[in-house]
Short mmCIF file of C-alpha atoms in Angstrom, two decimals:
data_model
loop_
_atom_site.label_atom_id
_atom_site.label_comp_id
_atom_site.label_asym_id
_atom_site.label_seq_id
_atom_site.Cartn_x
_atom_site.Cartn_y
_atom_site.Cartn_z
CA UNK A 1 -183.83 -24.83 14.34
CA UNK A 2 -186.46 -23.57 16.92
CA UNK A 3 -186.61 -21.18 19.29
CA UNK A 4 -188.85 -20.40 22.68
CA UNK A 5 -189.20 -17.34 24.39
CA UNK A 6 -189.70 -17.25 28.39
CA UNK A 7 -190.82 -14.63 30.22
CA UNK A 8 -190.04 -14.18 33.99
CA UNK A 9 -193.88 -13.88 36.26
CA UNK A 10 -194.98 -10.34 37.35
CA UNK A 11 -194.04 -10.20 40.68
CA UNK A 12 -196.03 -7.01 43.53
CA UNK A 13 -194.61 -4.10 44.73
CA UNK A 14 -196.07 -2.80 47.62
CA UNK A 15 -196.74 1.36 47.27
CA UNK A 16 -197.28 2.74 50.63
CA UNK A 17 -197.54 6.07 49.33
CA UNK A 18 -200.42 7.98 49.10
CA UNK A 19 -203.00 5.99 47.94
CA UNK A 20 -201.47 2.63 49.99
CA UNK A 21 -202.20 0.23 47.03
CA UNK A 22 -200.31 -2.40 45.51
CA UNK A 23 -199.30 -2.10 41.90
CA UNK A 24 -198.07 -5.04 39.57
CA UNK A 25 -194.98 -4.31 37.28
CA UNK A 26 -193.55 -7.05 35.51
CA UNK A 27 -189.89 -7.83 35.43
CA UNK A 28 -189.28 -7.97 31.73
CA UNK A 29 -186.48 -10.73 31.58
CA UNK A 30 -186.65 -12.28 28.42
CA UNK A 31 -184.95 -15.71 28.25
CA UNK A 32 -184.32 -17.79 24.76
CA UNK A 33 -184.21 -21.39 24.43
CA UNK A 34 -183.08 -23.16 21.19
CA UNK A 35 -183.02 -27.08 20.16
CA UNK A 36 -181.84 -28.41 16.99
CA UNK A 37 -183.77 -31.58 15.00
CA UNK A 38 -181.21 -33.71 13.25
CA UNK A 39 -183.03 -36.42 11.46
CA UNK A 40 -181.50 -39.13 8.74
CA UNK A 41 -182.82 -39.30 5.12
CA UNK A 42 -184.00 -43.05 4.75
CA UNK A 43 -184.57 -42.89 1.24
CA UNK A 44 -180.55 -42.48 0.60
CA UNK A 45 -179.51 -44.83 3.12
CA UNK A 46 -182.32 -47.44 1.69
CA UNK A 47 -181.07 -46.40 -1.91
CA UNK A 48 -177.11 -46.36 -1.20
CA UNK A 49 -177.58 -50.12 0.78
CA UNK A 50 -179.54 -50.97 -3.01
CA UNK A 51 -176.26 -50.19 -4.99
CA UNK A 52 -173.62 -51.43 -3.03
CA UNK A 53 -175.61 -54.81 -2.59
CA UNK A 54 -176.15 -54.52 -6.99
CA UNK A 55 -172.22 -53.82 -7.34
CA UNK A 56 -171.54 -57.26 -4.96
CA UNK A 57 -173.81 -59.61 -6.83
CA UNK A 58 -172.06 -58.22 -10.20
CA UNK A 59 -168.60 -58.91 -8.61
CA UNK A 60 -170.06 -62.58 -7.95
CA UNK A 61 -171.25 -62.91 -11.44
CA UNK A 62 -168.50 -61.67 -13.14
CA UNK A 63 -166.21 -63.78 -10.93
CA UNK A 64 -168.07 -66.64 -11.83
CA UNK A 65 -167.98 -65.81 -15.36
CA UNK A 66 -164.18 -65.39 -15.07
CA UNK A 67 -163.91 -69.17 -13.80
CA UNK A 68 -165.86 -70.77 -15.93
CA UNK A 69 -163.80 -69.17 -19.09
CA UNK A 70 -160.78 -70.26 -17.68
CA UNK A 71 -162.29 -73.89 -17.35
CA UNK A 72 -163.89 -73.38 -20.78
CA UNK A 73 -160.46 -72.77 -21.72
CA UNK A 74 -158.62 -75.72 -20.62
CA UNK A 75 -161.84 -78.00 -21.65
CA UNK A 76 -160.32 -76.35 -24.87
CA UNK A 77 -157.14 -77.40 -25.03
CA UNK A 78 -157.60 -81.02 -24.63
CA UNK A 79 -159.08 -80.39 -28.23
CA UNK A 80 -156.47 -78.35 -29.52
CA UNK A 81 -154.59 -79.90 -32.16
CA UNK A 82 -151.23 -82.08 -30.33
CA UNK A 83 -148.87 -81.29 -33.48
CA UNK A 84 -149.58 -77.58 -33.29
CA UNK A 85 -149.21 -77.22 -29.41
CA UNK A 86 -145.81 -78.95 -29.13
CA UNK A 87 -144.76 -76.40 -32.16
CA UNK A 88 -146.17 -73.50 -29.69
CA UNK A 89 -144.12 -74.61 -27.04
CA UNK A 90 -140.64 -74.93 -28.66
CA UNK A 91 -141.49 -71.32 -30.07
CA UNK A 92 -142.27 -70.34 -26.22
CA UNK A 93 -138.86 -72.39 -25.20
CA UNK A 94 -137.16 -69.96 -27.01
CA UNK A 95 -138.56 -66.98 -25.32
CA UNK A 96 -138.06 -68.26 -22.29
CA UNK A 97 -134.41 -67.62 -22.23
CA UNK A 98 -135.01 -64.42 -23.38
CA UNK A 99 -133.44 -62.06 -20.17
CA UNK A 100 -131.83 -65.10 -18.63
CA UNK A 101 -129.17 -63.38 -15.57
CA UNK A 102 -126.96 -66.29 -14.57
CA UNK A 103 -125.02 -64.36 -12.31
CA UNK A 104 -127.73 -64.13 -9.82
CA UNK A 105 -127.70 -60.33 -9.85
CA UNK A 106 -130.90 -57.99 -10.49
CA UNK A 107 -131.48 -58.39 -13.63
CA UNK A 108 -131.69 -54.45 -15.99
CA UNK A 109 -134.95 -53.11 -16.07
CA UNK A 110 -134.13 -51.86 -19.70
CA UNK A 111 -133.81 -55.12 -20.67
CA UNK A 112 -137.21 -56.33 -18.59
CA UNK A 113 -139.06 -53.45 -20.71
CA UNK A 114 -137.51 -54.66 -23.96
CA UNK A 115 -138.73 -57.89 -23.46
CA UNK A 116 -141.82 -56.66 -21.97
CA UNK A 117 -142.30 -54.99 -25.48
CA UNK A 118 -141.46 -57.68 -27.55
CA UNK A 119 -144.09 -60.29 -25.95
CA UNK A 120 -146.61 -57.29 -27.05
CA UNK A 121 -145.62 -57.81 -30.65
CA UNK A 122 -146.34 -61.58 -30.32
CA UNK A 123 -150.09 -60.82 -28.18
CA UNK A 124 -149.02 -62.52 -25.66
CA UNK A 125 -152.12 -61.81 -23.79
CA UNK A 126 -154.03 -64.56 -26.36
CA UNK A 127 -151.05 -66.76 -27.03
CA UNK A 128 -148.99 -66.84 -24.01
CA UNK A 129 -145.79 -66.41 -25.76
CA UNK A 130 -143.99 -64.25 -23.21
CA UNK A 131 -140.61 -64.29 -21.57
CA UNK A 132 -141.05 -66.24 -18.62
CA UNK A 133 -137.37 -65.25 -16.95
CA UNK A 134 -138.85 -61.59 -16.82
CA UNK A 135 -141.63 -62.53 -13.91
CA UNK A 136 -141.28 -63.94 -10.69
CA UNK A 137 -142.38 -68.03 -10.79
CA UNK A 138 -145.17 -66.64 -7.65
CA UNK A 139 -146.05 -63.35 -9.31
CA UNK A 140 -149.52 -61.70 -8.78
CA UNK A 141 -151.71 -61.65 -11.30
CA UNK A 142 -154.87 -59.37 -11.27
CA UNK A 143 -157.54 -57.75 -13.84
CA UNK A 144 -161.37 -56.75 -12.85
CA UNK A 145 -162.32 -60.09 -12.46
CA UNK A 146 -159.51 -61.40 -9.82
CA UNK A 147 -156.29 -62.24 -9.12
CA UNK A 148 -154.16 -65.17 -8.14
CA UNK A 149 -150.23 -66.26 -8.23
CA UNK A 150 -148.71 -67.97 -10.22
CA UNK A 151 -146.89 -67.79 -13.90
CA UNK A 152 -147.15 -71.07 -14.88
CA UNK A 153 -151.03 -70.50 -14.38
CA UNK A 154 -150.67 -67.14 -16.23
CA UNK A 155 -149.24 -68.63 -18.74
CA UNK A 156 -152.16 -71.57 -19.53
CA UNK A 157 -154.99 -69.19 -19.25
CA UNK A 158 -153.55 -67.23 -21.66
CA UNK A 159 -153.20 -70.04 -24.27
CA UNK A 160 -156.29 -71.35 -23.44
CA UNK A 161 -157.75 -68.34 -23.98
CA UNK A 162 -156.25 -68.50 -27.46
CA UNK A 163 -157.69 -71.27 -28.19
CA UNK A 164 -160.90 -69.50 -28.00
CA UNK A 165 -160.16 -66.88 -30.29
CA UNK A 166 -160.80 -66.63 -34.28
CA UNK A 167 -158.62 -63.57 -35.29
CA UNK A 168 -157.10 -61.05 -32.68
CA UNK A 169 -155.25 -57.99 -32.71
CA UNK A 170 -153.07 -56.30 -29.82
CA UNK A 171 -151.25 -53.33 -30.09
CA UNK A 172 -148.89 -51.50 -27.36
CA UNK A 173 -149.94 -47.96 -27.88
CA UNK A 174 -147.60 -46.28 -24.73
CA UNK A 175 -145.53 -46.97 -22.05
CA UNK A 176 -144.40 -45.29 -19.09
CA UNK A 177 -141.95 -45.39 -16.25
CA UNK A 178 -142.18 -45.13 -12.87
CA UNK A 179 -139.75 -45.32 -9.60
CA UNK A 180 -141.41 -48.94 -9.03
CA UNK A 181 -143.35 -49.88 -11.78
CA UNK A 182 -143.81 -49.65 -15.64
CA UNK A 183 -147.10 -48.67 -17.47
CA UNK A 184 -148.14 -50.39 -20.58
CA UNK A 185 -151.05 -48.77 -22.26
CA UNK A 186 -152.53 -50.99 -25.00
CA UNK A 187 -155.31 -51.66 -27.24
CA UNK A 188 -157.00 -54.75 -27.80
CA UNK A 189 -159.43 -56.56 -30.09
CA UNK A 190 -160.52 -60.29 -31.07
CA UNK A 191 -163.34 -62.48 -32.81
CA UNK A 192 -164.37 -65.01 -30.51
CA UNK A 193 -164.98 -69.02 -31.81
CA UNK A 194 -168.34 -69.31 -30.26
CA UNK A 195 -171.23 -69.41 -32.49
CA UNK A 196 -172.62 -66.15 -32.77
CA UNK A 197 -168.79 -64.63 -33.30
CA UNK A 198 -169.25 -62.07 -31.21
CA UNK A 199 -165.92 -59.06 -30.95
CA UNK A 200 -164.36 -58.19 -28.08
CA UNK A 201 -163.23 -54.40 -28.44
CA UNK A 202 -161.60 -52.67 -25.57
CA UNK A 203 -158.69 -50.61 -24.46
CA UNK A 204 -156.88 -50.48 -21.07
CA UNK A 205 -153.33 -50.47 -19.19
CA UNK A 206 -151.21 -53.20 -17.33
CA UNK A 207 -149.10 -52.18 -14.53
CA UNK A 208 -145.79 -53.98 -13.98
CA UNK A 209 -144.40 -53.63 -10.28
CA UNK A 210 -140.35 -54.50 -10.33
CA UNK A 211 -139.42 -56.52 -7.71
CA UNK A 212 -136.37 -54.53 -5.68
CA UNK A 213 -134.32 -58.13 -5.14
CA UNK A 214 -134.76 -59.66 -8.93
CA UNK A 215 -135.93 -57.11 -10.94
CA UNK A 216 -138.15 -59.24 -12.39
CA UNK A 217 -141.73 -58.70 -12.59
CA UNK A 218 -143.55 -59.60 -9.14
CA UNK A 219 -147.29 -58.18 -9.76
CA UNK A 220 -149.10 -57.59 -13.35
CA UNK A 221 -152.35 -55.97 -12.98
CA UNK A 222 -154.60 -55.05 -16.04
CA UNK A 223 -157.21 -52.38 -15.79
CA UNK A 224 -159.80 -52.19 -18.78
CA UNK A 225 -161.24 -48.96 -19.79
CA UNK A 226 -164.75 -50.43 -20.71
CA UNK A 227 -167.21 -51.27 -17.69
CA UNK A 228 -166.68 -55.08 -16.60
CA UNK A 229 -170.32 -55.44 -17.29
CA UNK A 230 -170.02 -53.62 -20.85
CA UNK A 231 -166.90 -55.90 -21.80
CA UNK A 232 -169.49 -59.28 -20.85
CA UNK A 233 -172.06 -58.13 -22.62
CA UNK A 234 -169.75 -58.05 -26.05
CA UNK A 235 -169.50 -61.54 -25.08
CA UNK A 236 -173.07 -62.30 -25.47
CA UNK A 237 -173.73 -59.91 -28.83
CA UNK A 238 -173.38 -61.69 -32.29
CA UNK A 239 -171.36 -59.85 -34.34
CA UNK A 240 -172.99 -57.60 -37.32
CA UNK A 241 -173.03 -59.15 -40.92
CA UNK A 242 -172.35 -62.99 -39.07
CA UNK A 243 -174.12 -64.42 -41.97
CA UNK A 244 -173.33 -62.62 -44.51
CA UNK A 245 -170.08 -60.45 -45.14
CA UNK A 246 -167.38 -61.02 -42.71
CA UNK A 247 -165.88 -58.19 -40.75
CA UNK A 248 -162.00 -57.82 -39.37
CA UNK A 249 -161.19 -56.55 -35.81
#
């Protein structure tokens, strides 16, 4: 903020008195003028445009990354042994009627939960061994990578994903309810069957929105408590003692 003082001119007065001479007396009006300077810091702008353009190509990558695993995963199960997939989906049958309402009605959400529970005892996340009559056939499916519809989909990742895995271990730590949704907190761990065996290690929480019509499961979205970037990276780091004395999860 600045400021300018103004002065108003000196202006005559005539003295016809006396002496008849002309004396100058200034009019002391004092006038203040102020003006403001806004001005934008470049460097944050510059620096803010930096990370949000960072945070998009990661999104990109890790989308990318999230693609290819799921097409590394089906590559996968073309080599999967036939006699033990048909045994994995007679077990899966089975689940699948799990919850079954053939009355049409909303199904209990007690029940959903219970089942919900159950397909956390067999990891279902790894092994896609879940009970299929508890989602909707076009429900959402999202985690930090994406999202897409579809349980059938769901459903293959998950095996597929299996299929990459040595040894795994899921646990259902918590859950909560909610008007609309439940909360599933869980913790997860696996060994990977690439070469370098590295371990996935992370923690997290799946949301499951109840649809108002079914009561089935319409969206299922998975938030991990480890960086997106931080969970790749395990991908990429061999795991300690490879060559020498194996480590659990």
């Amino acid at each position: 903020m600045s400021s300018i003082l103004s002065f108003s001119p000196i202006n005559p007065h005539l003295d016809l008195g006396s002496r008849g001479c002309v004396s100058f007396r200034p009019t002391y009006r004092r006038k203040i003028y102020t003006f403001q300077c806004i001005g934008k810091n470049s460097t944050s702008s510059s620096s803010r445009s930096s990370q949000d353009s960072e945070s998009s190509d990661r999104n990109v990558f890790l989308k990318l990354a999230w693609y290819g695993s799921e097409l590394l995963g089906i590559a996968a199960s073309y080599l999967r042994d036939p006699s033990s997939s048909s045994s994995g989906e007679a077990r899966k049958s089975e689940f699948e009627l799990v919850g079954d309402d053939e009355s049409g009605g909303v199904i209990d959400r007690a029940q959903v939960v219970e089942t919900i529970k159950e397909d956390f005892e067999r990891s279902y996340f790894v092994t896609g061994n879940l009970t299929l009559n508890a989602y909707e056939e076009d429900c959402e499916f999202a985690d930090p990578a994406g999202s897409f519809r579809g349980l059938r989909r769901f459903k293959r990742n998950c095996s597929n994903f299996g299929s990459l895995i040595e040894k795994s271990n899921m646990k259902l730590m918590k859950w909560e309810d909610f008007e609309v949704k439940g909360i599933g907190h869980w913790r997860f761990s696996c060994i990977l069957l690439f070469p370098w065996r590295p371990i996935l290690s992370a923690t997290g929480y799946t949301e499951y929105y109840f649809d108002p019509q079914s009561g089935r499961v319409c969206r299922h979205v998975e938030h991990w408590n480890v960086p997106k970037m931080a969970l790749f990276k395990q991908m990429l780091r061999p795991r300690r003692g490879l060559w020498g004395k194996k480590t659990g999860v």
